[in-house]
Coordinates of N, CA and C in Angstrom, one line a residue:
M11 N 28.8 72.0 -2.2 CA 27.8 71.6 -3.2 C 28.4 71.1 -4.5
P12 N 27.8 70.1 -5.2 CA 28.3 69.6 -6.4 C 28.5 70.7 -7.5
V13 N 29.5 70.6 -8.3 CA 29.8 71.6 -9.3 C 28.7 71.4 -10.4
K14 N 28.1 72.5 -10.9 CA 27.2 72.5 -12.0 C 28.0 72.5 -13.3
L15 N 27.6 71.6 -14.2 CA 28.4 71.5 -15.4 C 28.0 72.5 -16.4
N16 N 28.9 73.0 -17.2 CA 28.6 73.9 -18.3 C 28.3 73.1 -19.5
E17 N 27.0 73.1 -19.9 CA 26.6 72.2 -21.0 C 27.3 72.6 -22.3
T18 N 27.8 73.8 -22.5 CA 28.5 74.2 -23.7 C 29.8 73.4 -23.9
R19 N 30.3 72.9 -22.8 CA 31.6 72.2 -22.8 C 31.3 70.7 -23.0
M20 N 30.0 70.3 -23.1 CA 29.7 68.9 -23.1 C 28.9 68.5 -24.4
V21 N 29.5 68.8 -25.5 CA 28.8 68.5 -26.8 C 28.7 67.0 -27.0
K22 N 27.5 66.6 -27.2 CA 27.2 65.1 -27.4 C 28.0 64.5 -28.6
G23 N 28.7 63.4 -28.4 CA 29.4 62.8 -29.4 C 28.5 62.0 -30.3
D24 N 28.7 62.0 -31.6 CA 27.8 61.3 -32.6 C 28.4 59.9 -32.8
F25 N 28.2 59.0 -31.8 CA 28.7 57.6 -31.9 C 27.9 56.7 -32.7
S26 N 26.8 57.2 -33.3 CA 26.1 56.4 -34.3 C 26.9 56.4 -35.6
N27 N 27.8 57.3 -35.8 CA 28.7 57.4 -36.9 C 29.9 56.6 -36.6
Q28 N 30.2 55.4 -37.3 CA 31.3 54.5 -37.0 C 32.6 55.2 -37.2
D29 N 32.7 56.1 -38.2 CA 34.0 56.8 -38.4 C 34.3 57.7 -37.3
V30 N 33.3 58.4 -36.8 CA 33.5 59.3 -35.6 C 34.0 58.5 -34.4
A31 N 33.3 57.4 -34.2 CA 33.6 56.6 -33.0 C 35.0 56.0 -33.1
K32 N 35.4 55.5 -34.3 CA 36.7 54.9 -34.4 C 37.8 56.0 -34.3
H33 N 37.5 57.2 -34.8 CA 38.5 58.3 -34.7 C 38.7 58.7 -33.2
Y34 N 37.5 58.8 -32.5 CA 37.6 59.1 -31.1 C 38.4 58.1 -30.3
E35 N 38.1 56.8 -30.5 CA 38.7 55.7 -29.8 C 40.2 55.7 -30.1
F36 N 40.6 55.9 -31.3 CA 42.0 55.9 -31.7 C 42.8 57.1 -31.0
M37 N 42.2 58.3 -31.1 CA 42.8 59.4 -30.5 C 42.8 59.3 -29.0
K38 N 41.8 58.8 -28.4 CA 41.8 58.6 -26.9 C 42.9 57.7 -26.5
R39 N 43.0 56.6 -27.2 CA 44.1 55.6 -26.9 C 45.5 56.2 -27.0
L40 N 45.6 57.0 -28.1 CA 46.9 57.6 -28.3 C 47.3 58.6 -27.2
C41 N 46.3 59.4 -26.8 CA 46.5 60.3 -25.7 C 46.7 59.6 -24.4
D42 N 46.0 58.5 -24.2 CA 46.2 57.7 -22.9 C 47.7 57.2 -22.9
L43 N 48.1 56.6 -23.9 CA 49.5 56.1 -24.0 C 50.5 57.2 -23.8
T44 N 50.4 58.3 -24.5 CA 51.4 59.4 -24.5 C 51.4 60.0 -23.1
L45 N 50.3 60.4 -22.6 CA 50.2 61.1 -21.3 C 50.6 60.2 -20.1
S46 N 50.3 58.9 -20.2 CA 50.7 57.9 -19.1 C 52.2 57.7 -19.1
V47 N 52.8 57.5 -20.2 CA 54.2 57.3 -20.3 C 55.0 58.6 -19.8
I48 N 54.5 59.7 -20.3 CA 55.1 61.0 -19.8 C 54.9 61.2 -18.3
G49 N 53.7 60.8 -17.8 CA 53.4 61.0 -16.4 C 54.3 60.1 -15.5
I50 N 54.5 58.9 -15.9 CA 55.3 58.0 -15.1 C 56.8 58.5 -15.1
I51 N 57.3 59.0 -16.2 CA 58.7 59.5 -16.3 C 58.8 60.7 -15.4
V52 N 57.9 61.7 -15.6 CA 58.0 62.9 -14.8 C 57.8 62.6 -13.3
L53 N 56.9 61.8 -13.0 CA 56.5 61.5 -11.6 C 57.4 60.5 -10.9
M54 N 58.4 60.0 -11.6 CA 59.3 58.9 -11.0 C 59.8 59.3 -9.6
P55 N 60.4 60.5 -9.4 CA 60.9 60.8 -8.1 C 59.8 60.8 -7.0
L56 N 58.6 61.3 -7.4 CA 57.5 61.3 -6.4 C 57.0 59.8 -6.1
L57 N 57.0 59.0 -7.2 CA 56.6 57.6 -7.0 C 57.6 56.9 -6.0
G58 N 58.9 57.2 -6.2 CA 59.9 56.6 -5.3 C 59.7 57.1 -3.9
L59 N 59.4 58.3 -3.6 CA 59.2 58.9 -2.3 C 58.0 58.2 -1.6
I60 N 56.9 58.1 -2.4 CA 55.7 57.4 -1.9 C 56.0 56.0 -1.5
A61 N 56.7 55.3 -2.3 CA 57.1 53.9 -2.0 C 57.9 53.8 -0.8
L62 N 58.8 54.7 -0.6 CA 59.7 54.7 0.6 C 58.9 55.0 1.8
A63 N 58.0 56.0 1.8 CA 57.1 56.3 2.9 C 56.3 55.1 3.4
I64 N 55.7 54.4 2.4 CA 54.9 53.3 2.7 C 55.7 52.2 3.4
K65 N 57.0 52.0 2.9 CA 57.8 51.0 3.5 C 58.3 51.3 4.8
V66 N 58.6 52.6 5.0 CA 59.1 53.0 6.4 C 58.0 52.8 7.4
E67 N 56.8 53.2 7.1 CA 55.7 53.0 8.0 C 55.4 51.6 8.4
A68 N 55.5 50.7 7.4 CA 55.3 49.3 7.6 C 56.3 48.5 6.8
P69 N 57.5 48.2 7.4 CA 58.6 47.5 6.7 C 58.2 46.2 6.1
R70 N 57.3 45.5 6.8 CA 56.9 44.1 6.3 C 55.7 44.1 5.3
G71 N 55.1 45.3 5.2 CA 53.9 45.4 4.3 C 54.3 45.6 2.9
R72 N 53.4 45.4 2.0 CA 53.6 45.6 0.6 C 53.5 47.1 0.2
I73 N 54.2 47.5 -0.8 CA 54.1 48.9 -1.3 C 52.9 49.0 -2.2
F74 N 52.6 48.0 -3.0 CA 51.5 48.1 -3.9 C 50.3 47.2 -3.5
Y75 N 49.2 47.6 -3.9 CA 48.0 46.8 -3.7 C 47.2 46.6 -5.0
S76 N 46.8 45.4 -5.2 CA 46.1 45.1 -6.5 C 44.8 44.5 -6.1
Q77 N 43.8 44.7 -7.0 CA 42.4 44.2 -6.7 C 41.7 43.9 -8.0
I78 N 41.0 42.9 -8.1 CA 40.2 42.5 -9.3 C 39.1 43.5 -9.4
R79 N 39.0 44.2 -10.5 CA 37.9 45.0 -10.9 C 37.3 44.6 -12.2
L80 N 36.1 45.1 -12.5 CA 35.5 44.8 -13.8 C 35.6 46.0 -14.8
G81 N 36.1 45.7 -16.0 CA 36.3 46.7 -17.0 C 35.2 46.7 -18.0
K82 N 35.5 47.2 -19.2 CA 34.5 47.2 -20.3 C 33.9 45.9 -20.6
Q83 N 32.6 45.8 -20.7 CA 31.8 44.6 -20.9 C 32.0 43.6 -19.8
Q84 N 32.3 44.1 -18.6 CA 32.4 43.3 -17.4 C 33.6 42.3 -17.4
V85 N 34.6 42.6 -18.3 CA 35.9 41.8 -18.3 C 36.7 42.1 -17.1
P86 N 37.1 41.1 -16.3 CA 37.9 41.4 -15.1 C 39.3 41.7 -15.4
F87 N 39.9 42.6 -14.6 CA 41.3 42.9 -14.7 C 41.8 43.2 -13.3
R88 N 43.2 43.3 -13.2 CA 43.8 43.6 -11.9 C 44.2 45.1 -11.9
M89 N 43.6 45.8 -11.0 CA 43.9 47.3 -10.9 C 44.9 47.5 -9.8
F90 N 45.9 48.4 -10.1 CA 47.0 48.7 -9.2 C 46.8 50.0 -8.5
K91 N 47.2 50.0 -7.2 CA 47.2 51.2 -6.4 C 48.4 51.1 -5.4
F92 N 48.8 52.3 -4.9 CA 49.7 52.3 -3.7 C 48.9 51.8 -2.5
R93 N 49.5 51.0 -1.7 CA 48.8 50.5 -0.5 C 48.5 51.7 0.5
S94 N 47.3 51.9 0.8 CA 46.9 53.0 1.7 C 46.2 52.4 3.0
M95 N 46.1 51.1 3.0 CA 45.4 50.5 4.2 C 46.3 49.4 4.8
V96 N 45.9 48.9 5.9 CA 46.6 47.8 6.6 C 46.5 46.6 5.7
S97 N 47.4 45.7 6.0 CA 47.5 44.5 5.1 C 46.3 43.6 5.0
D98 N 45.5 43.6 6.1 CA 44.3 42.7 6.1 C 43.0 43.5 6.0
A99 N 43.1 44.6 5.2 CA 42.0 45.5 5.0 C 40.7 44.8 4.5
D100 N 40.9 44.0 3.5 CA 39.8 43.3 2.9 C 39.0 42.4 3.9
A101 N 39.8 41.7 4.8 CA 39.2 40.9 5.8 C 38.4 41.6 6.8
Q102 N 38.8 42.9 7.0 CA 38.1 43.7 8.0 C 36.8 44.4 7.4
L103 N 36.6 44.4 6.1 CA 35.5 45.1 5.5 C 34.1 44.7 6.0
E104 N 34.0 43.4 6.1 CA 32.6 42.9 6.5 C 32.2 43.5 7.8
K105 N 33.1 43.8 8.8 CA 32.7 44.4 10.1 C 32.4 45.8 9.9
L106 N 32.7 46.5 8.8 CA 32.5 47.9 8.7 C 31.3 48.3 7.8
H107 N 30.7 47.3 7.1 CA 29.6 47.6 6.2 C 28.5 48.5 6.8
A108 N 28.2 48.3 8.1 CA 27.1 49.0 8.7 C 27.5 50.5 8.9
K109 N 28.7 50.8 8.7 CA 29.2 52.2 8.8 C 29.4 52.9 7.5
N110 N 28.9 52.3 6.4 CA 29.1 52.8 5.1 C 28.4 54.2 5.0
E111 N 29.0 55.2 4.5 CA 28.5 56.6 4.5 C 27.9 57.0 3.1
V112 N 27.9 56.1 2.1 CA 27.3 56.4 0.9 C 26.2 55.3 0.6
T113 N 25.2 55.7 -0.2 CA 24.2 54.7 -0.6 C 24.6 53.9 -1.8
G114 N 23.8 52.8 -2.0 CA 24.1 52.0 -3.2 C 25.2 51.0 -3.1
A115 N 25.6 50.5 -4.2 CA 26.6 49.4 -4.3 C 28.0 49.9 -4.3
M116 N 28.4 50.6 -3.2 CA 29.7 51.2 -3.0 C 30.0 51.4 -1.5
F117 N 31.2 51.3 -1.1 CA 31.6 51.5 0.3 C 32.5 52.7 0.4
K118 N 32.1 53.7 1.3 CA 33.0 54.8 1.6 C 32.8 55.2 3.0
M119 N 33.9 55.5 3.7 CA 33.9 55.8 5.1 C 35.0 56.8 5.4
K120 N 34.7 58.0 5.8 CA 35.7 59.0 6.0 C 36.8 58.7 7.0
E121 N 36.3 58.1 8.1 CA 37.2 57.8 9.2 C 37.4 56.3 9.2
D122 N 37.8 55.7 8.1 CA 38.0 54.3 7.9 C 39.2 53.9 8.8
P123 N 39.1 53.0 9.8 CA 40.2 52.7 10.7 C 41.3 51.8 10.0
R124 N 41.0 51.4 8.8 CA 41.9 50.5 8.1 C 43.0 51.4 7.4
I125 N 42.8 52.7 7.2 CA 43.7 53.5 6.5 C 44.9 53.9 7.3
T126 N 46.1 53.7 6.8 CA 47.3 54.0 7.5 C 47.5 55.6 7.5
R127 N 48.5 56.0 8.3 CA 48.8 57.4 8.4 C 49.3 57.9 7.0
V128 N 50.2 57.2 6.4 CA 50.7 57.6 5.1 C 49.5 57.5 4.1
G129 N 48.7 56.5 4.3 CA 47.5 56.3 3.4 C 46.5 57.5 3.4
K130 N 46.4 58.1 4.6 CA 45.5 59.2 4.7 C 46.0 60.4 3.8
F131 N 47.3 60.6 3.8 CA 47.8 61.7 3.0 C 47.7 61.3 1.5
L132 N 48.0 60.1 1.2 CA 47.9 59.7 -0.2 C 46.5 59.8 -0.7
R133 N 45.5 59.4 0.1 CA 44.1 59.5 -0.4 C 43.6 60.9 -0.5
R134 N 44.1 61.8 0.4 CA 43.6 63.2 0.4 C 44.0 63.8 -0.9
Y135 N 45.1 63.5 -1.5 CA 45.6 64.0 -2.7 C 45.5 63.1 -3.9
S136 N 44.8 61.9 -3.6 CA 44.6 60.9 -4.7 C 45.9 60.3 -5.2
L137 N 46.9 60.4 -4.5 CA 48.2 59.9 -4.9 C 48.3 58.4 -4.9
D138 N 47.4 57.7 -4.2 CA 47.4 56.3 -4.2 C 46.9 55.7 -5.5
E139 N 46.3 56.5 -6.3 CA 45.8 56.1 -7.6 C 46.9 56.1 -8.7
L140 N 48.0 56.7 -8.5 CA 49.0 56.9 -9.6 C 49.5 55.6 -10.3
P141 N 49.6 54.5 -9.6 CA 50.0 53.3 -10.3 C 49.0 52.8 -11.3
Q142 N 47.8 53.4 -11.4 CA 46.9 53.0 -12.4 C 47.3 53.5 -13.8
L143 N 48.3 54.4 -13.8 CA 48.9 54.7 -15.1 C 49.4 53.5 -15.8
L144 N 49.9 52.5 -15.0 CA 50.3 51.3 -15.6 C 49.1 50.5 -16.3
N145 N 48.0 50.6 -15.6 CA 46.8 50.0 -16.1 C 46.4 50.6 -17.5
V146 N 46.6 51.9 -17.6 CA 46.3 52.6 -18.8 C 47.2 52.2 -19.9
I147 N 48.5 52.1 -19.6 CA 49.4 51.6 -20.6 C 49.1 50.2 -21.1
L148 N 48.7 49.3 -20.2 CA 48.4 48.0 -20.5 C 47.0 47.8 -21.2
G149 N 46.2 48.9 -21.2 CA 45.0 48.9 -22.0 C 43.8 48.5 -21.2
S150 N 43.9 48.2 -20.0 CA 42.7 47.8 -19.2 C 41.9 49.0 -18.7
M151 N 42.5 50.2 -18.7 CA 41.9 51.4 -18.2 C 42.2 52.5 -19.2
S152 N 41.4 53.6 -19.1 CA 41.7 54.8 -19.8 C 42.0 55.9 -18.7
L153 N 42.5 57.0 -19.2 CA 42.7 58.1 -18.2 C 41.4 58.6 -17.7
V154 N 40.4 58.7 -18.6 CA 39.1 59.2 -18.3 C 38.0 58.2 -18.6
G155 N 37.1 58.0 -17.6 CA 36.0 57.0 -17.8 C 35.4 56.7 -16.4
P156 N 34.3 55.9 -16.4 CA 33.7 55.5 -15.1 C 34.7 54.7 -14.3
R157 N 34.6 54.8 -13.0 CA 35.5 54.0 -12.1 C 35.1 52.6 -12.2
P158 N 36.1 51.7 -12.3 CA 35.8 50.2 -12.4 C 35.3 49.7 -11.1
P159 N 34.2 49.0 -11.1 CA 33.6 48.5 -9.8 C 34.2 47.1 -9.4
L160 N 34.0 46.8 -8.2 CA 34.3 45.4 -7.7 C 33.2 44.5 -8.3
P161 N 33.6 43.2 -8.5 CA 32.6 42.2 -9.0 C 31.4 42.1 -8.0
R162 N 31.6 42.1 -6.7 CA 30.5 42.0 -5.8 C 29.6 43.2 -5.9
E163 N 30.1 44.3 -6.3 CA 29.2 45.5 -6.4 C 28.2 45.4 -7.5
T164 N 28.7 44.8 -8.7 CA 27.8 44.7 -9.9 C 26.7 43.8 -9.7
Q165 N 26.8 42.9 -8.7 CA 25.7 42.0 -8.4 C 24.5 42.7 -7.9
K166 N 24.6 43.9 -7.4 CA 23.5 44.8 -7.0 C 23.1 45.8 -8.0
Y167 N 23.7 45.8 -9.2 CA 23.4 46.8 -10.2 C 22.1 46.5 -10.9
T168 N 21.4 47.5 -11.3 CA 20.3 47.4 -12.2 C 20.8 47.3 -13.6
T169 N 19.9 47.0 -14.5 CA 20.3 47.0 -15.9 C 20.8 48.3 -16.4
D170 N 20.2 49.4 -15.9 CA 20.6 50.8 -16.3 C 22.0 51.1 -15.8
Q171 N 22.3 50.6 -14.5 CA 23.5 50.9 -13.9 C 24.7 50.1 -14.6
L172 N 24.3 49.0 -15.2 CA 25.3 48.2 -15.9 C 25.9 48.9 -17.1
R173 N 25.2 49.9 -17.5 CA 25.6 50.7 -18.7 C 27.0 51.4 -18.4
R174 N 27.3 51.5 -17.1 CA 28.6 52.1 -16.8 C 29.7 51.2 -17.4
L175 N 29.5 50.0 -17.6 CA 30.5 49.0 -18.0 C 30.5 48.8 -19.6
T176 N 29.9 49.7 -20.3 CA 29.9 49.6 -21.8 C 31.1 50.4 -22.4
V177 N 31.8 51.1 -21.5 CA 33.0 51.8 -22.0 C 34.2 51.4 -21.1
K178 N 35.4 51.7 -21.5 CA 36.6 51.4 -20.7 C 36.6 52.2 -19.5
P179 N 36.9 51.7 -18.3 CA 36.9 52.4 -17.1 C 38.1 53.4 -17.1
G180 N 38.0 54.4 -16.2 CA 39.0 55.4 -16.2 C 39.7 55.7 -14.8
C181 N 40.8 56.3 -14.8 CA 41.5 56.7 -13.6 C 40.7 57.9 -12.9
T182 N 40.1 58.7 -13.7 CA 39.3 59.7 -13.2 C 38.1 59.9 -14.1
G183 N 37.1 60.6 -13.7 CA 35.8 60.7 -14.5 C 35.1 61.9 -14.1
L184 N 33.9 62.1 -14.6 CA 33.0 63.2 -14.4 C 32.7 63.3 -12.9
W185 N 32.5 62.2 -12.2 CA 32.2 62.2 -10.8 C 33.3 62.8 -10.0
Q186 N 34.6 62.3 -10.2 CA 35.7 62.8 -9.5 C 36.0 64.2 -9.8
A187 N 35.8 64.7 -11.0 CA 36.2 66.0 -11.4 C 35.2 67.1 -11.0
T188 N 34.0 66.6 -10.6 CA 33.0 67.6 -10.2 C 32.5 67.5 -8.8
S189 N 31.9 66.3 -8.5 CA 31.2 66.2 -7.1 C 32.0 65.4 -6.1
R190 N 32.8 64.4 -6.6 CA 33.6 63.5 -5.8 C 32.8 62.9 -4.7
N191 N 33.1 63.2 -3.4 CA 32.4 62.5 -2.3 C 31.2 63.3 -1.8
Q192 N 30.7 64.2 -2.6 CA 29.6 65.0 -2.2 C 28.2 64.4 -2.7
V193 N 28.3 63.3 -3.5 CA 27.1 62.7 -4.0 C 27.1 61.2 -3.6
G194 N 25.9 60.6 -3.6 CA 25.8 59.2 -3.4 C 26.0 58.3 -4.7
F195 N 25.8 57.1 -4.5 CA 26.0 56.1 -5.6 C 25.1 56.4 -6.8
E196 N 23.8 56.7 -6.6 CA 22.9 57.0 -7.6 C 23.3 58.2 -8.5
E197 N 23.7 59.2 -7.8 CA 24.2 60.4 -8.5 C 25.5 60.2 -9.3
M198 N 26.4 59.3 -8.7 CA 27.6 59.0 -9.4 C 27.3 58.3 -10.7
V199 N 26.3 57.3 -10.6 CA 25.9 56.6 -11.8 C 25.4 57.5 -12.9
L200 N 24.6 58.5 -12.5 CA 24.0 59.4 -13.5 C 25.1 60.2 -14.1
L201 N 26.1 60.7 -13.4 CA 27.2 61.4 -13.9 C 28.0 60.5 -14.9
D202 N 28.2 59.2 -14.6 CA 28.9 58.3 -15.5 C 28.1 58.1 -16.8
L203 N 26.8 57.9 -16.7 CA 26.0 57.7 -17.9 C 26.0 59.0 -18.7
Q204 N 26.0 60.2 -18.0 CA 26.1 61.4 -18.8 C 27.4 61.5 -19.5
Y205 N 28.5 61.1 -18.9 CA 29.8 61.1 -19.6 C 29.7 60.2 -20.8
I206 N 29.2 59.0 -20.6 CA 29.1 58.0 -21.8 C 28.4 58.6 -22.9
Q207 N 27.3 59.3 -22.7 CA 26.5 59.9 -23.7 C 27.2 61.0 -24.4
R208 N 27.9 61.8 -23.7 CA 28.5 63.0 -24.2 C 30.0 63.0 -24.4
R209 N 30.6 61.8 -24.3 CA 32.1 61.7 -24.3 C 32.7 62.2 -25.6
S210 N 33.8 63.0 -25.4 CA 34.5 63.5 -26.5 C 35.9 63.9 -26.0
L211 N 36.8 64.2 -26.9 CA 38.2 64.5 -26.6 C 38.2 65.8 -25.8
S212 N 37.3 66.7 -26.1 CA 37.2 68.0 -25.4 C 36.7 67.8 -24.0
L213 N 35.7 67.0 -23.8 CA 35.2 66.6 -22.4 C 36.3 65.9 -21.6
D214 N 37.0 65.0 -22.3 CA 38.1 64.2 -21.6 C 39.1 65.2 -21.1
S215 N 39.5 66.2 -21.9 CA 40.5 67.2 -21.5 C 40.0 68.0 -20.4
W216 N 38.7 68.4 -20.4 CA 38.1 69.2 -19.3 C 38.2 68.4 -18.0
I217 N 37.8 67.2 -18.1 CA 37.8 66.3 -16.9 C 39.2 66.2 -16.3
L218 N 40.2 66.0 -17.2 CA 41.6 65.9 -16.7 C 42.1 67.2 -16.0
L219 N 41.7 68.3 -16.6 CA 42.1 69.6 -16.0 C 41.4 69.8 -14.6
R220 N 40.1 69.4 -14.6 CA 39.4 69.5 -13.3 C 40.0 68.6 -12.2
T221 N 40.4 67.4 -12.7 CA 41.0 66.5 -11.7 C 42.3 67.0 -11.2
L222 N 43.1 67.7 -12.0 CA 44.3 68.4 -11.5 C 44.0 69.4 -10.4
L223 N 42.9 70.1 -10.5 CA 42.5 71.1 -9.5 C 42.1 70.3 -8.2
V224 N 41.5 69.2 -8.3 CA 41.2 68.4 -7.1 C 42.5 67.9 -6.4
F225 N 43.5 67.6 -7.2 CA 44.8 67.3 -6.6 C 45.3 68.5 -5.7
I226 N 45.2 69.7 -6.3 CA 45.7 70.9 -5.7 C 44.9 71.3 -4.5
R227 N 43.6 71.2 -4.7 CA 42.6 71.6 -3.6 C 41.7 70.4 -3.3
P228 N 42.2 69.5 -2.6 CA 41.4 68.3 -2.2 C 40.2 68.6 -1.4
T229 N 39.1 67.9 -1.5 CA 37.9 68.1 -0.8 C 37.5 67.0 0.1
G230 N 38.3 65.9 0.1 CA 37.9 64.8 1.0 C 38.8 63.6 0.7
I231 N 38.4 62.4 1.3 CA 39.2 61.2 1.1 C 38.9 60.6 -0.3

């Protein structure tokens, strides 16, 4: 069952006050840079092992995978991940749309045949997302925020759903830290909009801690 949020931990941010908004954005960016640089340094041995495992399984395949996503105000950017699928995964997607296991403008499939053996392990523990720390350093993403959608997904968005793109996208968010794969697209959007309304440094910290628990006790792909 989805985790029920403790409202006392989610104090609404007063973003009508420009000074409050600027302070939050400055501190958020400072935390993003600091934690991302430290994370890359500390995780360097793990990143090397993951790259080696991917290369051993598919010597001719690429280690990294990049994809165009939409960020704040629908500005496109290239998002980085460890490759967890076969090389022609995008070409195979059209054949799998009928097997989509979530509703709305998003594709999810637990037994996706495109995922490699190494990829299954990486996805279980969300290790394939680690290269996005580089996106955070470059400024196209934040550590916490709504997940960046594919351009084709936003073509199906309603005006309300487009509000997800009014803030910088994140490596993790309220959806991943609470419900993850236990809710559909509509519920995910509601959680993202709830985050945007209530975002604060304390909520960001709570989401990051919850995400670490997901790493330790994964609940799905």
